Coordinates of C-alpha atoms in Angstrom, one line a residue:
M1 CA 18.7 15.2 -2.0
N2 CA 18.3 11.5 -2.8
A3 CA 15.6 10.6 -4.3
E4 CA 15.2 7.3 -1.3
R5 CA 14.5 9.7 1.1
L6 CA 12.3 11.7 -0.9
L7 CA 9.6 8.6 -2.0
M8 CA 10.2 7.3 2.3
I9 CA 9.0 10.9 3.0
L10 CA 5.0 11.3 2.3
R11 CA 4.0 8.2 4.3
E12 CA 0.0 8.2 3.3
P13 CA -2.7 10.9 2.4
H14 CA -4.7 11.8 5.9
T15 CA -8.6 12.0 4.4
S16 CA -11.5 13.2 6.8
E17 CA -14.6 16.1 6.0
K18 CA -12.0 18.7 6.4
T19 CA -9.1 17.8 4.0
T20 CA -11.9 17.2 1.3
V21 CA -13.5 20.6 1.8
M22 CA -9.9 22.2 1.6
A23 CA -9.4 20.0 -1.1
D24 CA -11.9 21.5 -3.2
K25 CA -11.3 24.8 -2.5
F26 CA -8.1 26.0 -1.7
K27 CA -5.7 23.3 -3.1
Q28 CA -4.6 22.5 0.1
F29 CA -3.1 18.3 0.8
T30 CA -2.7 17.2 3.3
F31 CA -0.1 13.5 4.5
K32 CA 1.1 12.3 7.5
V33 CA 4.6 12.9 6.7
L34 CA 8.1 11.2 8.8
K35 CA 8.3 12.8 11.8
T36 CA 11.9 14.0 11.2
A37 CA 10.6 15.1 7.4
T38 CA 11.5 19.3 7.1
K39 CA 8.8 21.6 5.5
Q40 CA 11.3 21.8 1.8
E41 CA 12.4 18.6 2.4
I42 CA 8.0 17.7 2.5
K43 CA 8.4 20.0 -0.8
Q44 CA 10.9 18.6 -2.8
A45 CA 9.2 15.3 -2.1
V46 CA 5.6 16.4 -3.0
E47 CA 7.3 17.9 -6.1
H48 CA 9.1 15.6 -7.0
M49 CA 6.3 12.6 -6.5
F50 CA 3.0 14.7 -8.6
N51 CA 5.0 16.6 -10.5
V52 CA 3.4 19.9 -9.4
K53 CA 4.2 23.7 -8.3
V54 CA 4.2 23.7 -4.4
K55 CA 3.5 27.6 -3.4
N56 CA 3.5 26.7 0.8
V57 CA 4.2 24.1 3.5
S58 CA 2.8 23.9 6.6
T59 CA 3.1 21.1 9.7
I60 CA 1.7 19.8 12.5
N61 CA 2.9 17.3 15.5
V62 CA 0.1 15.7 16.2
K63 CA 0.1 13.9 19.3
G64 CA -0.7 10.4 20.2
K65 CA -4.6 9.1 22.0
T66 CA -4.0 7.8 25.0
K67 CA -6.3 4.5 25.4
R68 CA -7.1 1.8 27.7
F69 CA -7.5 -1.9 27.2
K70 CA -9.3 -3.7 30.2
Q71 CA -6.2 -2.2 33.2
L72 CA -3.9 -1.5 30.5
N73 CA -3.0 1.9 29.8
G74 CA -2.3 2.1 25.9
K75 CA -0.5 5.6 24.3
R76 CA -0.8 5.7 19.5
S77 CA 2.6 7.1 18.5
D78 CA 3.0 10.6 18.0
W79 CA 2.9 12.1 14.3
K80 CA 2.7 14.6 11.2
K81 CA 0.1 16.2 9.3
A82 CA 1.9 18.3 6.3
F83 CA 0.0 20.5 4.1
V84 CA 0.8 21.1 1.3
S85 CA -0.5 24.4 -0.8
L86 CA 0.1 24.4 -4.5
H87 CA -0.1 27.4 -6.8

């Protein structure tokens, strides 16, 4: 796996009350990732960027919400969420 691909996989950390509690209690962190990223690629990217040992990776495909502005209907884009557990 080349370094450029690994750096592009993790988009941004996903923070909410739920993810903050998970990080404190279970050492499990949440990221928005590329839709085409696999669990193995996500594991390699986290280990490469943060110098940690990853225990497990779980992923979810999140559907974009349908929104309406006046008479125009629109849809937010779909995205992928990764839960990364550390040793």
